[in-house]
Amino acid sequence: MNQAKRQMSVDMSYEEDTKKLRTSNEDKFINCFENLSNELFYEIFDYLDGRDIFYGFSNLNIHFESLIMNSRLLLKIHDYTSYKQSFEHDYQRIILPNKHRIFSLHLLNGSQLIRYSTFHTFDSSFYRLESLILHGIKFNEIILFLPNLTNLPRLFSLNIHLDDVLDDSNRIYHLIFRLPMLKYNKLSVNKIILQDSISSISNEHFSSIKQLVINYPCTLYNLYNILSYTSKLHHLTCEPLFSINENISREIPLKLFNLTYCSISQCYLKFNEFEIFIKQISSQLRILRFKPCSDIFYLDADRWQQLILQYMPYLHTFQFKYHDGISDHFEIQSYHSFLNRFISPFWIERQWLLDIQIDLNHWPPVEIIFSIQPKRKQWNELLISYERNNVTFNQITDVNLSDQEYMHILNSMSQLTVRNCRFIQYDQWFIDCIHFISSLAEITCLYIEFQYFSIDIIIQFLYRLPHLNSLTIVIMFSNQKIQLTEEQINMIHTISNMNQIIKMNIEQIFELNQIDILINLCPRMKYLNVQCKNYIDLEYIIRLILMKKNSNLYFLCFSIPNADERMVKRLQTMIDLKELLVNYTIQHCHNKIYLQRQKY
């Protein structure tokens, strides 16, 4: 009995000591936390929502109370849906008392703000408010609310998302254009009634907006009128653009001398209409992105070249996509003859790549996407970036490429992108498909995304696309180790003597013997980039490559997580011990390891 009491006494004493120690440590932590500088607290608060600050710190002590009530602390109030407190409670306790300190207000249910602002005017007392995002608003509500914003001296950004029908965009833009300090505006709607008119706006209400996002179907005439009151515009983004009243655009001149960026997600204008429009806004244009629909004349490369040379002298980024439905007979149409002109010197000099994309996961009729875009930053561009950064990375000094080699790397300017290649064996439909694509343009780059790797499919692509000099392979799923048949070995030998591939990029691969097959398939390869999962694979691949004694292959790049100097040293030791190379350099930069064989 006495022993049990002593044990209980010891346990209770231990628990009390532990509790005291825990309390002491907590007090020390609180004291240490409170001793942080006010400047550091304000930096921490900058990452928190205004309500988090009030609910988390307002009742702790006088120090924190004074911090959060200081006028230098600006508040952002975002998204009420995650809070248990009602909007009315937060509006009364946080927003109204601190309206002079709110600089950002983003609400998923903007109707609540509008409803309560009828009782408490949303006026110039919100003089630090810079960004306002309102979702879930009715058309009539926003019409009543927008006039309240005209007295806000720092409202630079306004994002409105209507959840009902926009039957009159005129009234909204009339009010938006009256906001004197506005720089950014985005208007989104769920439904709209297309219009071809907008009433005039008095000259004193020309807008100060520099970035405009029209996130709803808009007619060309409506867009012309909107742009006629936004002469300071720099960036324009427009969702589906339609034309209802033909030739009306000729009657409205535009003066947009600051517009440098234009993006139209779906353009339903005829090319003739688009030309008239773009000529009026393009004098300073640097970036043009859009997706034309339904007019085959958008594929006329010579017409584009003339338009860009005469009206877009500063254009450096040009992107567009054209979707073309192809019958299962793969018949060449007259407009397909335009495509080969997209690989003329004009396009090559600007590094604008013709990309023909086909998704083989779809059955006929097949949709082919013709696009023009900046040349992809695949491994060859990373190689050039590596070389040019030698000045920055002092440890990298031994990689040298001549100007001629740079141009050789950049020369590939027409690409075939194959998505979801599910074929293991080819059939006549597959052969007809490749033959059709090869007749459209001289394909020099192949990017192929396999579901499962197939040597037969690779051989067919290389055989039927004789101008290839660059190959990129992605393999989505693992399949068993490939056992080559005698026929496949003979085909590899035949294709290896024919193809001109000098660049290979293996973005994802599961079976290492697939790399062996690909290297044998392309004996003229000079540049190889491989993404490795771990160091074991990396060492195996390097040993495999170097043991082949391929005299052409002299530059290798390996992407691997956590590449560091220790990994480089291990590889260097392995190469030297096995005498795989004599004159070479090996370096790492970020998550890449570069291995270069010295040329004699």
XYZ file of N, CA and C in Angstrom, residues 263-436:
522
model
N -4.544 39.613 -77.308
C -4.855 38.190 -77.271
C -6.345 38.001 -77.518
N -6.687 37.177 -78.511
C -8.081 36.865 -78.828
C -8.201 35.349 -78.832
N -8.930 34.799 -77.884
C -8.936 33.347 -77.700
C -9.597 32.620 -78.862
N -10.702 33.145 -79.366
C -11.385 32.547 -80.511
C -11.865 33.680 -81.422
N -11.302 33.730 -82.598
C -11.605 34.818 -83.522
C -12.465 34.278 -84.663
N -13.722 34.700 -84.706
C -14.652 34.243 -85.733
C -14.759 35.238 -86.890
N -13.818 36.154 -86.979
C -13.798 37.102 -88.087
C -13.205 36.446 -89.323
N -13.640 36.888 -90.483
C -12.947 36.538 -91.714
C -11.587 37.241 -91.714
N -10.644 36.654 -92.433
C -9.302 37.243 -92.436
C -9.341 38.687 -92.945
N -10.207 38.983 -93.898
C -10.323 40.357 -94.399
C -10.713 41.319 -93.286
N -11.681 40.912 -92.468
C -12.113 41.757 -91.358
C -10.997 41.908 -90.331
N -10.316 40.787 -90.041
C -9.239 40.839 -89.056
C -8.126 41.773 -89.527
N -7.809 41.738 -90.811
C -6.768 42.621 -91.348
C -7.115 44.086 -91.118
N -8.345 44.463 -91.392
C -8.763 45.856 -91.199
C -8.603 46.249 -89.734
N -9.001 45.345 -88.856
C -8.923 45.613 -87.413
C -7.480 45.715 -86.944
N -6.652 44.749 -87.310
C -5.292 44.696 -86.776
C -4.445 45.853 -87.301
N -4.718 46.311 -88.509
C -3.951 47.424 -89.053
C -4.138 48.695 -88.224
N -5.284 48.829 -87.577
C -5.569 50.043 -86.813
C -5.006 49.994 -85.395
N -4.638 48.823 -84.903
C -4.182 48.743 -83.515
C -2.743 48.256 -83.380
N -2.054 47.985 -84.477
C -0.814 47.205 -84.410
C 0.474 48.003 -84.523
N 0.429 49.305 -84.560
C 1.646 50.064 -84.829
C 2.732 49.841 -83.778
N 2.329 49.551 -82.517
C 3.299 49.316 -81.448
C 3.228 47.894 -80.895
N 2.506 47.035 -81.577
C 2.242 45.698 -81.047
C 3.528 44.872 -80.956
N 3.739 44.276 -79.763
C 4.874 43.380 -79.547
C 4.454 41.923 -79.495
N 3.270 41.663 -78.969
C 2.806 40.288 -78.762
C 1.404 40.149 -79.348
N 1.225 39.139 -80.196
C -0.087 38.841 -80.776
C -0.361 37.356 -80.604
N -1.442 37.047 -79.862
C -1.861 35.662 -79.641
C -3.344 35.558 -79.980
N -3.688 34.607 -80.827
C -5.101 34.422 -81.117
C -5.346 33.088 -81.802
N -6.612 32.712 -81.804
C -7.013 31.420 -82.370
C -8.111 31.679 -83.396
N -7.766 31.705 -84.674
C -8.776 31.939 -85.704
C -9.657 30.719 -85.912
N -10.873 30.985 -86.340
C -11.828 29.900 -86.575
C -12.429 30.039 -87.977
N -12.517 28.936 -88.672
C -13.373 28.739 -89.851
C -12.922 29.401 -91.152
N -11.857 30.193 -91.171
C -11.427 30.817 -92.421
C -10.059 30.276 -92.816
N -10.006 29.531 -93.894
C -8.771 28.866 -94.312
C -7.684 29.853 -94.729
N -8.060 31.100 -95.041
C -7.070 32.067 -95.503
C -6.123 32.503 -94.395
N -6.446 32.166 -93.139
C -5.507 32.419 -92.057
C -4.241 31.581 -92.200
N -4.277 30.563 -93.050
C -3.108 29.708 -93.257
C -2.201 30.214 -94.377
N -2.493 31.401 -94.893
C -1.687 31.970 -95.973
C -0.460 32.672 -95.381
N 0.689 31.996 -95.406
C 1.903 32.522 -94.767
C 2.390 33.804 -95.427
N 2.301 33.892 -96.750
C 2.779 35.092 -97.450
C 1.939 36.307 -97.095
N 0.652 36.107 -96.941
C -0.226 37.215 -96.558
C 0.098 37.698 -95.150
N 0.375 36.752 -94.253
C 0.794 37.120 -92.901
C 2.113 37.878 -92.931
N 3.038 37.426 -93.729
C 4.342 38.072 -93.792
C 4.208 39.525 -94.229
N 3.411 39.757 -95.239
C 3.211 41.130 -95.710
C 2.543 41.988 -94.647
N 1.558 41.427 -93.958
C 0.846 42.170 -92.921
C 1.781 42.544 -91.772
N 2.622 41.603 -91.350
C 3.530 41.855 -90.232
C 4.602 42.866 -90.616
N 5.159 42.727 -91.816
C 6.223 43.642 -92.243
C 5.726 45.078 -92.361
N 4.511 45.266 -92.839
C 4.008 46.616 -93.091
C 3.362 47.259 -91.871
N 2.721 46.454 -91.005
C 1.904 47.056 -89.945
C 2.312 46.646 -88.530
N 3.211 45.676 -88.381
C 3.632 45.255 -87.037
C 5.154 45.196 -86.956
N 5.822 46.328 -87.071
C 7.294 46.324 -87.144
C 7.974 45.889 -85.854
N 7.272 45.971 -84.715
C 7.894 45.639 -83.431
C 7.460 44.272 -82.900
N 6.735 43.531 -83.681
C 6.202 42.255 -83.209
C 7.339 41.249 -82.977
N 7.408 40.696 -81.740
C 8.441 39.686 -81.474
C 7.844 38.348 -81.032
N 6.568 38.329 -80.635
C 5.917 37.077 -80.258
C 4.628 36.938 -81.048
N 4.546 35.874 -81.828
C 3.377 35.640 -82.678
C 2.916 34.201 -82.472
N 1.661 34.033 -82.044
C 1.120 32.705 -81.797
C -0.304 32.621 -82.335
N -0.573 31.580 -83.087
C -1.953 31.304 -83.420
C -2.150 29.817 -83.671
N -3.393 29.360 -83.480
C -3.749 27.965 -83.688
C -4.958 27.893 -84.598
N -4.873 27.020 -85.563
C -5.991 26.810 -86.492
C -6.357 25.333 -86.477
N -7.604 25.025 -86.138
C -8.070 23.645 -86.070
C -8.694 23.264 -87.416
N -8.211 22.156 -87.950
C -8.660 21.711 -89.275
C -9.163 20.276 -89.178
N -10.388 20.042 -89.613
C -10.935 18.688 -89.627
C -10.518 17.955 -90.896
N -9.956 16.762 -90.729
C -9.449 15.982 -91.850
C -10.276 14.706 -91.989
N -10.702 14.413 -93.203
C -11.467 13.185 -93.435
C -10.561 11.978 -93.313
N -11.166 10.808 -93.163
C -10.367 9.595 -92.995
C -9.656 9.177 -94.278
N -9.928 9.895 -95.389
C -9.218 9.607 -96.634
C -7.962 10.467 -96.791
N -7.754 11.413 -95.884
C -6.566 12.267 -95.882
C -6.340 12.914 -97.242
N -7.342 13.647 -97.706
C -7.234 14.309 -99.004
C -6.578 15.680 -98.847
N -5.611 15.969 -99.693
C -4.944 17.266 -99.702
C -5.869 18.304 -100.325
N -6.087 19.414 -99.609
C -6.894 20.515 -100.117
C -5.983 21.619 -100.656
N -6.551 22.486 -101.454
C -5.736 23.534 -102.083
C -5.077 24.441 -101.051
N -5.768 24.728 -99.948
C -5.212 25.650 -98.956
C -4.035 25.026 -98.190
N -3.894 23.716 -98.236
C -2.761 23.083 -97.563
C -1.437 23.474 -98.203
N -1.476 23.916 -99.437
C -0.238 24.320 -100.112
C 0.381 25.559 -99.471
N -0.429 26.321 -98.687
C 0.108 27.523 -98.033
C 1.125 27.167 -96.951
N 0.973 26.002 -96.338
C 1.661 25.715 -95.086
C 3.179 25.730 -95.219
N 3.702 25.224 -96.319
C 5.147 25.114 -96.456
C 5.837 26.473 -96.460
N 5.066 27.540 -96.727
C 5.651 28.881 -96.716
C 5.954 29.378 -95.304
N 5.420 28.684 -94.288
C 5.703 29.066 -92.904
C 7.106 28.657 -92.462
N 7.864 28.022 -93.340
C 9.253 27.698 -93.001
C 10.212 28.434 -93.942
N 9.770 29.568 -94.456
C 10.636 30.421 -95.270
C 11.569 31.208 -94.341
N 12.591 31.876 -94.876
C 13.546 32.624 -94.035
C 12.886 33.639 -93.110
N 11.782 34.262 -93.543
C 11.095 35.242 -92.700
C 10.732 34.637 -91.355
N 10.199 33.425 -91.340
C 9.744 32.782 -90.110
C 10.915 32.197 -89.339
N 11.916 31.684 -90.043
C 13.077 31.107 -89.377
C 13.860 32.180 -88.626
N 14.044 33.338 -89.252
C 14.790 34.420 -88.617
C 14.139 34.867 -87.314
N 12.835 34.812 -87.236
C 12.109 35.247 -86.031
C 11.888 34.119 -85.033
N 12.380 32.921 -85.376
C 12.237 31.760 -84.505
C 10.770 31.435 -84.225
N 9.928 31.580 -85.255
C 8.509 31.230 -85.149
C 8.317 29.875 -85.825
N 7.908 28.921 -85.030
C 7.892 27.524 -85.438
C 6.517 27.107 -85.970
N 6.520 26.448 -87.136
C 5.310 25.800 -87.631
C 5.169 24.456 -86.928
N 4.065 24.282 -86.222
C 3.813 23.035 -85.504
C 2.511 22.421 -86.021
N 2.601 21.177 -86.467
C 1.420 20.424 -86.907
C 1.149 19.370 -85.842
N 0.016 19.501 -85.183
C -0.275 18.624 -84.053
C -1.455 17.719 -84.366
N -1.290 16.442 -84.018
C -2.355 15.473 -84.227
C -2.455 14.604 -82.981
N -3.692 14.335 -82.553
C -3.946 13.492 -81.392
C -4.421 12.131 -81.893
N -3.579 11.115 -81.744
C -3.903 9.797 -82.272
C -4.805 8.999 -81.338
N -5.238 9.612 -80.263
C -6.199 8.952 -79.385
C -7.620 9.108 -79.918
N -7.788 9.917 -80.968
C -9.098 10.136 -81.578
C -9.190 9.351 -82.884
N -10.331 8.794 -83.126
C -10.551 8.077 -84.383
C -10.966 9.062 -85.466
N -10.862 8.672 -86.719
C -11.281 9.557 -87.822
C -12.753 9.936 -87.682
N -13.163 11.161 -88.138
C -12.272 12.163 -88.750
C -11.311 12.763 -87.730
N -10.113 13.036 -88.185
C -9.045 13.505 -87.321
C -9.009 15.027 -87.327
N -8.753 15.604 -86.161
C -8.546 17.042 -86.078
C -7.048 17.319 -86.012
N -6.572 18.122 -86.940
C -5.169 18.525 -86.957
C -5.101 20.007 -86.600
N -4.163 20.338 -85.728
C -3.987 21.725 -85.297
C -2.726 22.273 -85.943
N -2.899 23.313 -86.761
C -1.766 24.031 -87.337
C -1.508 25.257 -86.459
N -0.302 25.404 -85.997
C -0.018 26.546 -85.127
C 1.332 27.154 -85.458
N 1.429 28.446 -85.153
C 2.692 29.163 -85.213
C 2.975 29.632 -83.795
N 4.166 29.362 -83.320
C 4.500 29.704 -81.944
C 5.998 29.879 -81.818
N 6.441 30.563 -80.747
C 7.887 30.654 -80.530
C 8.478 29.261 -80.381
N 9.675 29.108 -80.878
C 10.312 27.790 -80.837
C 10.409 27.302 -79.406
N 10.035 26.038 -79.192
C 10.004 25.482 -77.846
C 11.394 25.473 -77.211
N 11.405 25.726 -75.911
C 12.667 25.696 -75.172
C 12.987 24.269 -74.770
N 13.290 23.467 -75.778
C 13.716 22.111 -75.495
C 15.193 22.134 -75.138
N 15.797 20.966 -75.085
C 17.139 20.904 -74.540
C 18.153 21.668 -75.357
N 17.901 21.822 -76.670
C 18.900 22.524 -77.469
C 18.959 24.009 -77.120
N 17.795 24.615 -76.801
C 17.826 25.996 -76.341
C 18.487 26.097 -74.974
N 18.276 25.061 -74.126
C 18.928 25.060 -72.825
C 20.435 24.948 -72.977
N 20.862 24.224 -73.999
C 22.288 24.131 -74.293
C 22.854 25.505 -74.623
N 22.131 26.236 -75.462
C 22.581 27.579 -75.832
C 22.560 28.505 -74.621
N 21.502 28.387 -73.823
C 21.424 29.189 -72.608
C 22.596 28.880 -71.681
N 22.943 27.620 -71.590
C 24.088 27.197 -70.773
C 25.372 27.841 -71.267
N 25.566 27.792 -72.573
C 26.782 28.368 -73.149
C 26.834 29.873 -72.912
N 25.713 30.535 -73.099
C 25.705 31.994 -72.975
C 25.808 32.443 -71.523
N 25.489 31.558 -70.591
C 25.589 31.890 -69.182
C 26.968 31.596 -68.607
N 27.910 31.238 -69.456
C 29.262 30.979 -68.965
C 29.825 32.180 -68.226
N 29.419 33.386 -68.654
C 29.905 34.599 -68.007
C 29.409 34.667 -66.570
N 28.154 34.192 -66.360
C 27.549 34.260 -65.029
C 28.096 33.182 -64.108
N 28.207 31.948 -64.615
C 28.666 30.834 -63.803
C 30.176 30.667 -64.022
N 30.921 31.159 -63.059
C 32.369 31.178 -63.228
C 32.964 29.789 -63.369
N 32.292 28.789 -62.766
C 32.851 27.445 -62.825
C 32.670 26.810 -64.191
N 31.848 27.409 -65.062
C 31.565 26.818 -66.367
C 32.330 27.597 -67.424
N 33.349 27.004 -67.952
C 34.192 27.755 -68.885
C 34.595 26.966 -70.112
N 34.256 25.683 -70.153
C 34.847 24.830 -71.175
C 33.913 24.454 -72.314
N 32.659 24.893 -72.260
C 31.724 24.538 -73.325
C 31.750 25.626 -74.378
N 32.139 25.292 -75.579
C 32.261 26.288 -76.628
C 31.582 25.798 -77.896
N 30.643 26.589 -78.379
C 29.972 26.278 -79.630
C 30.215 27.422 -80.599
N 30.507 27.096 -81.822
C 30.707 28.125 -82.829
C 29.372 28.703 -83.261
N 29.413 29.872 -83.925
C 28.186 30.480 -84.440
C 27.484 29.552 -85.419
N 28.265 28.836 -86.216
C 27.681 27.907 -87.182
C 26.926 26.791 -86.460
N 27.475 26.312 -85.333
C 26.810 25.260 -84.570
C 25.531 25.787 -83.919
N 25.573 27.023 -83.441
C 24.353 27.631 -82.903
C 23.249 27.626 -83.947
N 23.568 28.087 -85.159
C 22.559 28.147 -86.214
C 22.095 26.760 -86.611
N 22.998 25.791 -86.528
C 22.626 24.419 -86.872
C 21.599 23.890 -85.876
N 21.785 24.224 -84.609
C 20.849 23.792 -83.578
C 19.486 24.449 -83.783
N 19.483 25.719 -84.143
C 18.243 26.478 -84.259
C 17.534 26.289 -85.588
N 18.122 25.536 -86.484
C 17.632 25.487 -87.851
C 16.301 24.759 -88.003
N 15.931 23.915 -87.033
C 14.726 23.102 -87.171
C 13.497 23.943 -86.869
N 12.718 24.238 -87.890
C 11.632 25.190 -87.710
C 10.268 24.666 -88.131
N 10.108 23.376 -88.378
C 8.790 22.804 -88.649
C 8.673 21.506 -87.861
N 7.644 21.428 -87.060
C 7.545 20.327 -86.113
C 6.224 19.589 -86.259
N 6.295 18.278 -86.108
C 5.108 17.435 -85.982
C 5.003 17.002 -84.526
N 3.881 17.332 -83.893
C 3.616 16.930 -82.513
C 2.544 15.853 -82.525
N 2.873 14.684 -82.010
C 1.947 13.556 -81.981
C 1.567 13.282 -80.525
N 0.294 13.486 -80.196
C -0.193 13.260 -78.839
C -0.854 11.882 -78.741
N -0.656 11.245 -77.580
C -1.374 10.008 -77.245
C -1.237 8.933 -78.318
N -0.011 8.675 -78.730
C 0.201 7.618 -79.716
C -0.013 6.270 -79.029
N -1.132 5.657 -79.330
C -1.527 4.411 -78.658
C -1.171 3.186 -79.499
N -0.626 3.392 -80.707
C -0.332 2.287 -81.617
C 0.907 1.521 -81.156
N 0.825 0.210 -81.177
C 1.992 -0.654 -81.002
C 2.448 -1.173 -82.361
N 1.457 -1.523 -83.184
C 1.708 -1.931 -84.567
C 1.017 -0.934 -85.497
N 1.572 -0.717 -86.646
C 0.989 0.231 -87.582
C 0.084 -0.500 -88.575
N -0.857 0.268 -89.141
C -1.730 -0.265 -90.182
C -1.759 0.725 -91.338
N -2.590 0.486 -92.329
C -2.618 1.339 -93.509
C -3.115 2.737 -93.171
N -4.084 2.818 -92.257
C -4.584 4.141 -91.850
C -3.455 4.968 -91.257
N -2.641 4.344 -90.431
C -1.527 5.042 -89.798
C -0.518 5.513 -90.849
N -0.208 4.662 -91.801
C 0.736 5.030 -92.862
C 0.191 6.181 -93.696
N -1.115 6.113 -94.030
C -1.731 7.194 -94.804
C -1.679 8.516 -94.035
N -1.857 8.420 -92.729
C -1.819 9.627 -91.889
C -0.440 10.284 -91.947
N 0.623 9.510 -91.772
C 1.976 10.068 -91.826
C 2.280 10.623 -93.221
N 1.869 9.898 -94.235
C 2.110 10.362 -95.605
C 1.403 11.688 -95.860
N 0.182 11.828 -95.349
C -0.561 13.084 -95.506
C 0.187 14.236 -94.850
